[in-house]
CSV table of C-alpha atoms and ligand atoms in Angstrom, one decimal:
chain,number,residue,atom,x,y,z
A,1,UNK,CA,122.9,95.8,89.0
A,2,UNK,CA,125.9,95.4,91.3
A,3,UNK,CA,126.6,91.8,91.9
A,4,UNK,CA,126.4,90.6,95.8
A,5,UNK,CA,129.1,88.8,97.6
A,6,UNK,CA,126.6,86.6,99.7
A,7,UNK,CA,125.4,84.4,96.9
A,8,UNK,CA,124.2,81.0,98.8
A,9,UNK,CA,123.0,78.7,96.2
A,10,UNK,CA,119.6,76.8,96.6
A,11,UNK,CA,118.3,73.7,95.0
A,12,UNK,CA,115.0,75.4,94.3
A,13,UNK,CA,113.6,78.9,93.7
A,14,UNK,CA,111.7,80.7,96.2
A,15,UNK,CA,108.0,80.7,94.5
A,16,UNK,CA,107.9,77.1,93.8
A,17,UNK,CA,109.1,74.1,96.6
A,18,UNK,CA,111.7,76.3,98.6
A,19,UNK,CA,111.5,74.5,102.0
A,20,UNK,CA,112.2,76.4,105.2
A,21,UNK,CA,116.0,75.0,105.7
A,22,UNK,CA,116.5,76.8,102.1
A,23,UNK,CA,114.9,79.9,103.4
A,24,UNK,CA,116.9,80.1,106.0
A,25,UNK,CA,120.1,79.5,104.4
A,26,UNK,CA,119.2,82.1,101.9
A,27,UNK,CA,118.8,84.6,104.9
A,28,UNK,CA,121.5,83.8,107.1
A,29,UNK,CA,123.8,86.7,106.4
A,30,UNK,CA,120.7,89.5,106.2
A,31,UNK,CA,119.4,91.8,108.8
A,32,UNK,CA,115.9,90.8,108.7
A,33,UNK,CA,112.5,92.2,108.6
A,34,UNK,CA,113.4,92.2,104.5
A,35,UNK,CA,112.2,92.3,101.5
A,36,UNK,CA,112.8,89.7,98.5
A,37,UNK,CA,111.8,89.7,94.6
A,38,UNK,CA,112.9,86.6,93.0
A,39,UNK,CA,113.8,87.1,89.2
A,40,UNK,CA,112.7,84.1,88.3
A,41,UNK,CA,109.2,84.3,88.7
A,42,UNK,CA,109.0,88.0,87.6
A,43,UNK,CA,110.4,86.2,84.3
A,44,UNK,CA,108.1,83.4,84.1
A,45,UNK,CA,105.2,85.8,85.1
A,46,UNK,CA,106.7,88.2,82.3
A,47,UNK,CA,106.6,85.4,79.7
A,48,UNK,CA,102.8,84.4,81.0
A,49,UNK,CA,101.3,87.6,80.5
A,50,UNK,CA,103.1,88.3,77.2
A,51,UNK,CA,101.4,85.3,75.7
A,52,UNK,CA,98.2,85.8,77.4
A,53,UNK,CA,97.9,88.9,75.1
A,54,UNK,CA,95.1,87.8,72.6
A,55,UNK,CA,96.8,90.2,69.8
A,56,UNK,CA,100.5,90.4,70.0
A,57,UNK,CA,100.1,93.7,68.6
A,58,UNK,CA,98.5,95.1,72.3
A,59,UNK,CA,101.5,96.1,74.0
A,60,UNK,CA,101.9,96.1,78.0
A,61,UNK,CA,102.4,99.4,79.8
A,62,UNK,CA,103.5,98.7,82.9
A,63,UNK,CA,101.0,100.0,86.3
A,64,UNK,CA,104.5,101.0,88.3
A,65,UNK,CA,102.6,101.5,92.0
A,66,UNK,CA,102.6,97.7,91.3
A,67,UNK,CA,106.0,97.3,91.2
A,68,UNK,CA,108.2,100.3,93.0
A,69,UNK,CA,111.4,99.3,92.6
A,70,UNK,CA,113.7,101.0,89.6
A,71,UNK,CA,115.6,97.8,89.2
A,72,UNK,CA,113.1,96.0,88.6
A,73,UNK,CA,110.9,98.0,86.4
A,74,UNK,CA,114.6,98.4,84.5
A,75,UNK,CA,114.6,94.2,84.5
A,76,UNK,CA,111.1,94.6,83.1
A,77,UNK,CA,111.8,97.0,80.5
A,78,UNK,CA,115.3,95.0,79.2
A,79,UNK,CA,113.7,91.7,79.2
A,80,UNK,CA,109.7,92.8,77.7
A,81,UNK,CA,110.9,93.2,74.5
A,82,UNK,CA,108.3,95.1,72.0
A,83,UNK,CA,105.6,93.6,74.2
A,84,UNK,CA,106.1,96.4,76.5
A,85,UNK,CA,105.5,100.1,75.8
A,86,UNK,CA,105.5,102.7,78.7
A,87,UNK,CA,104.7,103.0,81.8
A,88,UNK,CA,101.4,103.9,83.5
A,89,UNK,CA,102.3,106.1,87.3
A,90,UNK,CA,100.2,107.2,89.6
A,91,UNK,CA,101.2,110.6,90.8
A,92,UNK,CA,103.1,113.9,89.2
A,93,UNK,CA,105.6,114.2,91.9
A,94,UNK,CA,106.4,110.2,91.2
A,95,UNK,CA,106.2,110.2,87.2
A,96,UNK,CA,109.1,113.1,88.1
A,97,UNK,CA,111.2,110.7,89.8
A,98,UNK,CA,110.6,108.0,87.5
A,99,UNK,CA,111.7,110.3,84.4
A,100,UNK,CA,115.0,111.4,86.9
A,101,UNK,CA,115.7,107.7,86.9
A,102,UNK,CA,115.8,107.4,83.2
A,103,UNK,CA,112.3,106.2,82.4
A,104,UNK,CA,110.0,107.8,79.7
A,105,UNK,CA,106.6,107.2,77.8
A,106,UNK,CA,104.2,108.1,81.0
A,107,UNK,CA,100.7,107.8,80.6
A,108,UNK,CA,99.2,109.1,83.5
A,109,UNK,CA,96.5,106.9,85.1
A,110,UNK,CA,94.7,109.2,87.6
A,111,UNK,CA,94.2,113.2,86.9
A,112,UNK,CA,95.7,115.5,88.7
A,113,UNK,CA,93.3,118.9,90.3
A,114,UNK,CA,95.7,121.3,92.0
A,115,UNK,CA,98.3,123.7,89.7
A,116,UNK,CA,101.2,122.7,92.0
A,117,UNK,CA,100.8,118.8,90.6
A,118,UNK,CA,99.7,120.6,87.0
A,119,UNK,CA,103.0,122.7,87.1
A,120,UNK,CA,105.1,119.5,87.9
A,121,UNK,CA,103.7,117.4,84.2
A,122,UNK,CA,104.0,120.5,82.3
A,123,UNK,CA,107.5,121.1,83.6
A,124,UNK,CA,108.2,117.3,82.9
A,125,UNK,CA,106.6,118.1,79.5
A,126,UNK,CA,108.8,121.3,78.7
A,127,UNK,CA,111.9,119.0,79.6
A,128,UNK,CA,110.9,116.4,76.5
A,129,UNK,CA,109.4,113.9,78.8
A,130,UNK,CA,106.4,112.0,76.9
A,131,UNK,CA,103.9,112.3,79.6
A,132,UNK,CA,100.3,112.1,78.9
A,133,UNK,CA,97.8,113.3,81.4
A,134,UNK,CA,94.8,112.0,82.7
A,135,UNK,CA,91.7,114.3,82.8
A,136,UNK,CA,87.9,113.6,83.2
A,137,UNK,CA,86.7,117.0,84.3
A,138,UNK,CA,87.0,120.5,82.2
A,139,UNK,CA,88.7,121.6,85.8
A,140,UNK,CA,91.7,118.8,84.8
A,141,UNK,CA,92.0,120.7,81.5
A,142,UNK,CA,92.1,123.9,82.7
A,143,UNK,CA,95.1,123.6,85.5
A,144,UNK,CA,96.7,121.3,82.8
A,145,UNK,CA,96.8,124.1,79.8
A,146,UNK,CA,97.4,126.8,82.6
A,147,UNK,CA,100.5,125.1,83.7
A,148,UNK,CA,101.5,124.1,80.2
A,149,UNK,CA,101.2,127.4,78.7
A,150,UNK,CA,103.2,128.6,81.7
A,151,UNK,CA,106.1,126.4,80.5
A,152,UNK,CA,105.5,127.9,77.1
A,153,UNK,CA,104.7,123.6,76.0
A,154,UNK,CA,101.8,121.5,75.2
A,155,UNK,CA,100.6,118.7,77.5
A,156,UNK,CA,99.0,115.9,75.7
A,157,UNK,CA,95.9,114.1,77.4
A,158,UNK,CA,93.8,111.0,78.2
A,159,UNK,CA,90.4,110.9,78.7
A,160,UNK,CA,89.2,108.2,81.9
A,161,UNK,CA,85.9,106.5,80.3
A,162,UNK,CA,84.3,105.1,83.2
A,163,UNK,CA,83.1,101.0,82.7
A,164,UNK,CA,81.7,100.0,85.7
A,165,UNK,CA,78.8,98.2,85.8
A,166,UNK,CA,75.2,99.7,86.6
A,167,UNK,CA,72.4,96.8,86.3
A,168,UNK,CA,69.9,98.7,87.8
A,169,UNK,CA,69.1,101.9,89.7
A,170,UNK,CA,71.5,102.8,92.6
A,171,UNK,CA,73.2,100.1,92.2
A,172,UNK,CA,77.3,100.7,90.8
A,173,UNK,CA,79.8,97.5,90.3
A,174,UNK,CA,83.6,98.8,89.3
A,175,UNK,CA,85.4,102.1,90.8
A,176,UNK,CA,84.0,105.6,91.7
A,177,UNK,CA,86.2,107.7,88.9
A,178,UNK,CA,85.1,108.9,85.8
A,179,UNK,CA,81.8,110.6,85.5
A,180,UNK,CA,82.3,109.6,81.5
A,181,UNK,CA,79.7,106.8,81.0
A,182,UNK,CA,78.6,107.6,77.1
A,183,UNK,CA,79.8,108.8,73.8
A,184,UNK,CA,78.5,111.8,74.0
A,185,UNK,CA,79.8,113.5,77.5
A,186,UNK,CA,83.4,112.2,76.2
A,187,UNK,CA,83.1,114.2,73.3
A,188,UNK,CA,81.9,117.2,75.1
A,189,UNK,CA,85.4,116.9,77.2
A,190,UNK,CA,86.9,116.2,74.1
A,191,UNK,CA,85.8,119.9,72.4
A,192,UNK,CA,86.9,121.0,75.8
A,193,UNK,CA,89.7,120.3,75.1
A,194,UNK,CA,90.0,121.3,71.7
A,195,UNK,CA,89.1,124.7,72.5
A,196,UNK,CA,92.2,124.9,75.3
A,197,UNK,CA,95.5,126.3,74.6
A,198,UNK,CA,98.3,124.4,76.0
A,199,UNK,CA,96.4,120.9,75.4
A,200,UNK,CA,96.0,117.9,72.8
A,201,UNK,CA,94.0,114.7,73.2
A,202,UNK,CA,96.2,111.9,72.7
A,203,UNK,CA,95.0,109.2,74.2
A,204,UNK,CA,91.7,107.2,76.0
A,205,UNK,CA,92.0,105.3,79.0
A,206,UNK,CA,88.7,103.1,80.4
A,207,UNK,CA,89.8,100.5,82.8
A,208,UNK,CA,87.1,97.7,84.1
A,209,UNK,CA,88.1,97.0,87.6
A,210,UNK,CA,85.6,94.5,88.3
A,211,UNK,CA,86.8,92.5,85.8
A,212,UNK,CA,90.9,93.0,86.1
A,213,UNK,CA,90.6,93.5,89.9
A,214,UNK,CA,88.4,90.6,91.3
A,215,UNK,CA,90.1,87.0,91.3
A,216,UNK,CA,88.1,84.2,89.8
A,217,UNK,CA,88.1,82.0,92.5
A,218,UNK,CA,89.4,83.6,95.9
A,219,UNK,CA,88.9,81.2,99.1
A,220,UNK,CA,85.6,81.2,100.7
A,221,UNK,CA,83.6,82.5,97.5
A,222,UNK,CA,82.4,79.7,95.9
A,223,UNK,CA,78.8,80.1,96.3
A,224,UNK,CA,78.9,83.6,94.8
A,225,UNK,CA,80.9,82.4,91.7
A,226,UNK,CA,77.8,82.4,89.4
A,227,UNK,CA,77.3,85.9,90.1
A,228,UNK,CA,81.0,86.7,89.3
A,229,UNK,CA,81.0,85.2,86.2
A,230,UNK,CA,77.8,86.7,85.2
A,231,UNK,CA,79.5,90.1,86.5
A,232,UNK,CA,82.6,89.8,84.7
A,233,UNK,CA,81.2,88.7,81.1
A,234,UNK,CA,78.5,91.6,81.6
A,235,UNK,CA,81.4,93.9,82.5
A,236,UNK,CA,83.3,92.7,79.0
A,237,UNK,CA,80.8,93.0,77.0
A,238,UNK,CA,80.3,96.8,78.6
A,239,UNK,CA,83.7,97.5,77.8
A,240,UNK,CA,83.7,96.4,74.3
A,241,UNK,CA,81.0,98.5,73.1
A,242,UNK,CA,81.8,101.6,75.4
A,243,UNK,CA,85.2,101.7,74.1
A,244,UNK,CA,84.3,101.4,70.5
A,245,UNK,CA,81.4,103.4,70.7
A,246,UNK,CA,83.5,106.2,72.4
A,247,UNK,CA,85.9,105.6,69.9
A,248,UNK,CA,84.0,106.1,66.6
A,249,UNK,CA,82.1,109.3,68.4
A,250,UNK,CA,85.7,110.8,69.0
A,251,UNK,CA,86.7,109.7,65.4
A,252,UNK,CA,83.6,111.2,63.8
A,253,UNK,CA,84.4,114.6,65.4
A,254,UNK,CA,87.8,114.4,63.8
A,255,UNK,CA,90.5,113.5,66.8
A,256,UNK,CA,93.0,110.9,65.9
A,257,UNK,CA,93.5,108.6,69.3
A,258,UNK,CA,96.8,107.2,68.8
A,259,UNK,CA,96.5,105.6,72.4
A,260,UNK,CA,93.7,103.3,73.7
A,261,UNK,CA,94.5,101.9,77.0
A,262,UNK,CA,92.5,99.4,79.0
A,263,UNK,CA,92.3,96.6,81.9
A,264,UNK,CA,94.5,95.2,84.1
A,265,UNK,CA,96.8,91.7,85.3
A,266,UNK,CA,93.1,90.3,85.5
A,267,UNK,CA,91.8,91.3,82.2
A,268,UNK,CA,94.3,90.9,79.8
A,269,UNK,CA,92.5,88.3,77.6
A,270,UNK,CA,89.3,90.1,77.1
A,271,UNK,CA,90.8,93.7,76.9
A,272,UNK,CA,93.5,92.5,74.5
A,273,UNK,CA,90.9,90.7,72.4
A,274,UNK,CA,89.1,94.3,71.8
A,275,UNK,CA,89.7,95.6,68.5
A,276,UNK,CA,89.7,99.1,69.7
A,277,UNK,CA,92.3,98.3,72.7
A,278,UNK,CA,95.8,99.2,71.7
A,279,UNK,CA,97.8,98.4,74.9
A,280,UNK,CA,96.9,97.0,78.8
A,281,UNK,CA,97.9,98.1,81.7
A,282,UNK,CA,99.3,95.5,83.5
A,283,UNK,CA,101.3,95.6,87.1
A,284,UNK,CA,100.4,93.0,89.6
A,285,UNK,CA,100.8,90.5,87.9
A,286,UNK,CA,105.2,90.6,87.7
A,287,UNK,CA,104.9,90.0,91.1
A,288,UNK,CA,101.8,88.1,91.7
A,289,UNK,CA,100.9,89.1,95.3
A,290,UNK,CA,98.5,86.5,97.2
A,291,UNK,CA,95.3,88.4,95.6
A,292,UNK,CA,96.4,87.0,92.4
A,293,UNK,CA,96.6,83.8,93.5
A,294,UNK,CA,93.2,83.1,92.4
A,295,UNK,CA,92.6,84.0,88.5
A,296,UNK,CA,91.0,81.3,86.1
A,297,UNK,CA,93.6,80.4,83.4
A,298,UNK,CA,96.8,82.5,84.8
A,299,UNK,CA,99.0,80.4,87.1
A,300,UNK,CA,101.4,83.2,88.0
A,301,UNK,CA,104.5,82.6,90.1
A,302,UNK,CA,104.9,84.5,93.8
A,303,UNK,CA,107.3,86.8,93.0
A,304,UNK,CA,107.7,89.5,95.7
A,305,UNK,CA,108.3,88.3,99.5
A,306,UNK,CA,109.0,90.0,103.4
A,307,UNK,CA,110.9,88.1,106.1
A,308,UNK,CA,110.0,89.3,109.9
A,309,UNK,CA,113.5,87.8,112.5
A,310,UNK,CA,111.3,85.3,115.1
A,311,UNK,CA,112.4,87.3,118.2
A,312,UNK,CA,110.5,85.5,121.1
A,313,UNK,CA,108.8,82.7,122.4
A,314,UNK,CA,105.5,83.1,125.0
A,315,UNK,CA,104.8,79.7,124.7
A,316,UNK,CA,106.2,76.6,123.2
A,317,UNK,CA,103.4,76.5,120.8
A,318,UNK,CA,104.0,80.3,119.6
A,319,UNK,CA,106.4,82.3,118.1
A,320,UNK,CA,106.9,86.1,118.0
A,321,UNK,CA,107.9,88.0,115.2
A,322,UNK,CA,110.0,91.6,115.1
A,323,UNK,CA,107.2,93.9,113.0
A,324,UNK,CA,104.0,93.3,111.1
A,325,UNK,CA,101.6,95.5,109.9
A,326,UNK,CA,102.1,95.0,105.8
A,327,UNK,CA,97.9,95.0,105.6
A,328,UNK,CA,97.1,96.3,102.0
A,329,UNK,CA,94.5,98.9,100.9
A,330,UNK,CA,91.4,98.8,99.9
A,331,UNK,CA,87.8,97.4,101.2
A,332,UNK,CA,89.0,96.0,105.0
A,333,UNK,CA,89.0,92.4,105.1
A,334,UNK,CA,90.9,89.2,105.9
A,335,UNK,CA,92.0,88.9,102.4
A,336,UNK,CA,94.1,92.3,102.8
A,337,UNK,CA,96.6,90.8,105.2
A,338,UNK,CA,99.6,88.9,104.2
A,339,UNK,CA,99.6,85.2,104.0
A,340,UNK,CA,102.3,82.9,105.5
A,341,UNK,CA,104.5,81.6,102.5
A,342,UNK,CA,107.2,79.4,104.9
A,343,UNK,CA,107.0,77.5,107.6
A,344,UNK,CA,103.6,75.9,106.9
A,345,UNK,CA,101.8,75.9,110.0
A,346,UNK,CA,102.0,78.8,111.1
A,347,UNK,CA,98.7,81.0,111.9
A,348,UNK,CA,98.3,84.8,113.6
A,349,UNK,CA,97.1,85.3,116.2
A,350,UNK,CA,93.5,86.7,116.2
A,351,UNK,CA,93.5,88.7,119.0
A,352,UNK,CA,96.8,90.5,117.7
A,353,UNK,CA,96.6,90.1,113.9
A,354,UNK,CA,99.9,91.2,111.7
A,355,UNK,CA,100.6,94.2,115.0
A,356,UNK,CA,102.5,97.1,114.9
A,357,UNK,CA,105.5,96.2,115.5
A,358,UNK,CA,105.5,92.6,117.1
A,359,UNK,CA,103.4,89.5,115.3
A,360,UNK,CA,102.6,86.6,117.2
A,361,UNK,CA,102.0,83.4,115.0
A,362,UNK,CA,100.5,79.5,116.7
A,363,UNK,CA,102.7,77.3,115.6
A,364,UNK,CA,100.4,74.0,114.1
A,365,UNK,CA,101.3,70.6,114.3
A,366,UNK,CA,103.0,70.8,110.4
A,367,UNK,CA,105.1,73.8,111.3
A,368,UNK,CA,108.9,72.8,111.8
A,369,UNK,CA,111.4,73.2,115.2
A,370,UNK,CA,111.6,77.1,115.1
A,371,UNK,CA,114.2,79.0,117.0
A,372,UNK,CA,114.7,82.5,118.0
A,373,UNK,CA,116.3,84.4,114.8
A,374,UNK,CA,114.8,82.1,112.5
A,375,UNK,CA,112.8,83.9,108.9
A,376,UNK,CA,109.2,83.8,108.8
A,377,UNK,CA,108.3,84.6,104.9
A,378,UNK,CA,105.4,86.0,104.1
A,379,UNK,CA,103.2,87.1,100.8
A,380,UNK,CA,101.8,91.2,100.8
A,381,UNK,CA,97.8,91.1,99.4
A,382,UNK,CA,99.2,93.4,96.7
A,383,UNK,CA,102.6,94.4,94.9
A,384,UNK,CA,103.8,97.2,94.8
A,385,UNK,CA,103.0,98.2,98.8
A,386,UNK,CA,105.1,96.2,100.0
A,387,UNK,CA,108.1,98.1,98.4
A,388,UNK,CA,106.7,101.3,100.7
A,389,UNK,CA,107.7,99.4,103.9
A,390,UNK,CA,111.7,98.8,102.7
A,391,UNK,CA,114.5,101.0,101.1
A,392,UNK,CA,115.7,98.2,99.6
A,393,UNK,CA,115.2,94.9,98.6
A,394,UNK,CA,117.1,91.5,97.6
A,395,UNK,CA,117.1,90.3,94.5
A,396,UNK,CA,117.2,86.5,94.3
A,397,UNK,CA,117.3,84.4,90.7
A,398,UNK,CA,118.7,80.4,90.4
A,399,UNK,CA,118.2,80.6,94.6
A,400,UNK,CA,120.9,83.4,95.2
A,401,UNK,CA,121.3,86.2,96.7
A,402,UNK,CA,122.3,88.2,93.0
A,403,UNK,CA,121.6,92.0,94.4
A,404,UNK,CA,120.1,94.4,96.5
A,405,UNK,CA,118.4,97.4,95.1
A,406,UNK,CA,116.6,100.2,96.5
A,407,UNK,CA,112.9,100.5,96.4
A,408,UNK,CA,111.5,104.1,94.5
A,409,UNK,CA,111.2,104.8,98.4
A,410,UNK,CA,114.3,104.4,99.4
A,411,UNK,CA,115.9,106.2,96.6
A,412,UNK,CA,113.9,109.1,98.9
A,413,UNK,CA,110.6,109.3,96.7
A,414,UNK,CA,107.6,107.9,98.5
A,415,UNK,CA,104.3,107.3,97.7
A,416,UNK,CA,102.9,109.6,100.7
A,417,UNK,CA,103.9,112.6,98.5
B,1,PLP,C1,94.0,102.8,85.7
B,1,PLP,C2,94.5,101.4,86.1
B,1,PLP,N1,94.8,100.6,85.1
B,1,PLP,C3,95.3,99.3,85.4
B,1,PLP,C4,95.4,98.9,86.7
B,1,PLP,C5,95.8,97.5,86.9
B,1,PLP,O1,97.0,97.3,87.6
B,1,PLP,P1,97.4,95.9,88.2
B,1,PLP,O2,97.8,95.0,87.0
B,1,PLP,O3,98.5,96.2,89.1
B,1,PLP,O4,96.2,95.3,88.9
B,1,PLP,C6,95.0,99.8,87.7
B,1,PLP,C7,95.2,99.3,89.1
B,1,PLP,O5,94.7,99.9,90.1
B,1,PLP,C8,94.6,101.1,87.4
B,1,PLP,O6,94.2,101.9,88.4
């Protein structure tokens, strides 16, 4: 990492007490709207999920569309140690341009379908990249041993066992992905397979969203809490046995799974307890966006920032930022827009919300004197988007200014394609 001249020196770190006069010092030579990770908490986040591993032998692979920035999946891979192993992308076209920038060990989360996507693993493959695919359909295994034995190579694969939680008739709790709900339809795949050239299993992936995904106590859900925690320990106990029964069933017809992968930032404890797990997939949780704010026994640090320029004033109770937008994926919701991290006080405005390109905020009684060019900082719902709105970003440990890196995006990769 190149070393940056500006360098201002803060008393505290951005996560943790950083007042606004420190903000703005740390901005005062940028071009603002910009985006911040401070090292810091990616290490004290790094540290927190390493010992939240039940076992130390479950490694971490990291979920990289929850992070998107080379640098600091390089800071993640330099400082993990032997608790992290690989890295877990989303796309073919971006587990290319992660292998171009000198990573390895892929284990492909989500399948690929068309032979254009195929062709790209398989020639990954051919070039000595460890990348294992994701399949849950015999069409997966098809374009993936076309492609491979096109490249004259063998692609290894993953099955997706599907967790989510079905307590009665028409009624589904976890992710639409995997039609792989028992032993026995995994081991049909699994002969599938077997019978393909250009193909190996290698590996089992089963990932229980409702259990990594959903916070333990996220505001305005207290009354549903009982049925949370009811969901979630149903949901573990699901995993457990699918997992292992899946397991033994793919033992028993003689294929040696070298790789079982499982949960997320919000499940590391109870997938990592599972005798069957060998590693979890964990992403989020480096730079704790504001959805993980919320999870019972994990106090994460804020790790990953934006700063819009305040560029006018309609009324001396308001202040207008340059951009918005920054809403995160998912189910629509008030929880998917960014929260205000500095000045307090500060509140959008409903009519307008985080807008296109202008963001009007009410200023409350606790919000400081704000003038025209001041920062206002602000926390994405999730990680890694963020990264998709910048090229680059500034990375800030002991309070300074100690780089600025560009984002997988702005190295001219996005996540669009
Ligand atoms: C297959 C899979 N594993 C793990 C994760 C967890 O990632 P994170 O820790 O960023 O929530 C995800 C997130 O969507 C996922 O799709």
């Amino acid at each position: 990492m190149r070393p940056h001249g500006v360098g201002h020196v803060l008393a505290a770190l951005p996560g943790e007490t950083m007042n606004h006069e420190a903000w703005k010092t740390l901005l005062a030579a940028e071009s603002l709207p910009c985006a911040i990770v401070d090292l810091d908490a990616v290490d004290h986040n790094l540290a927190l999920l390493r010992a939240a591993r039940a076992r130390e032998d479950v490694t971490l692979r990291v979920a990289t569309k929850s992070v998107r920035v080379p640098a600091v999946l390089r800071h993640l891979r330099e400082h993990g140690g032997s608790a992290l192993r690989g890295w877990m992308p989303w796309s073919a076209g971006e587990t290319r341009a992660l292998f171009e920038q000198g990573f390895d060990d892929f284990l492909m989360g989500y399948p690929v379908a068309r032979p254009q996507e195929a062709d790209t693993l398989a020639a990954l493959a051919a070039d000595g990249a460890q990348v294992i695919a994701c399949v849950d359909d015999a069409h997966h295994v098809a374009v993936l041993a076309e492609a491979a034995r096109a490249h004259g190579t063998e692609v290894p694969v993953c099955i997706d066992v599907d967790l989510s939680l079905r307590p009665a008739a028409g009624v589904h709790l976890g992710v639409r992905r995997s039609p792989h709900r028992d032993a026995v339809s995994v081991v049909a795949l699994a002969r599938r397979i077997a019978e393909a050239e250009g193909v190996r299993l290698a590996a089992v992936l089963a990932y229980e969203a409702q259990v990594a995904g959903l916070a333990d106590r996220a505001p305005g859900t207290a009354l549903k809490r009982p049925v949370l925690r009811w969901l979630k320990a149903r949901s573990v106990a699901l995993a457990r046995e699918r997992r292992s029964a899946v397991l033994e069933a793919l033992e028993r017809e003689g294929h040696a799974i070298a790789v079982v992968n499982g949960g997320g930032t919000g499940s590391l404890r109870t997938t990592s307890a599972e005798a069957a797990v060998t590693e979890v997939t964990v992403g989020s949780g480096f730079l704790c966006p504001h959805l993980f704010d919320h999870y019972d026994g994990l106090p994460l640090r804020p790790a990953a920032f934006f700063a819009l320029p305040i560029c006018r004033r309609s009324d001396p109770d308001h202040v207008t930022c340059l951009t918005g937008g920054f809403i995160a994926s998912g189910a629509p919701g008030p929880d998917r827009l960014p929260q205000v991290h500095s000045p307090p006080g500060l509140t959008p405005v409903a009519l307008e919300g985080w807008g296109e390109v202008q963001t009007p905020f009410r200023c409350g009684r606790d919000a400081p004197q704000l003038r025209l060019g001041d920062p206002v900082i602000a926390r994405h719902a999730k990680a890694g988007e963020l990264f998709e709105h910048f090229r680059e970003v500034l990375l800030v440990r002991g309070g300074a200014v100690v780089d600025r890196v560009p984002t997988l995006r702005g190295t001219g990769w996005g996540y669009g394609g």
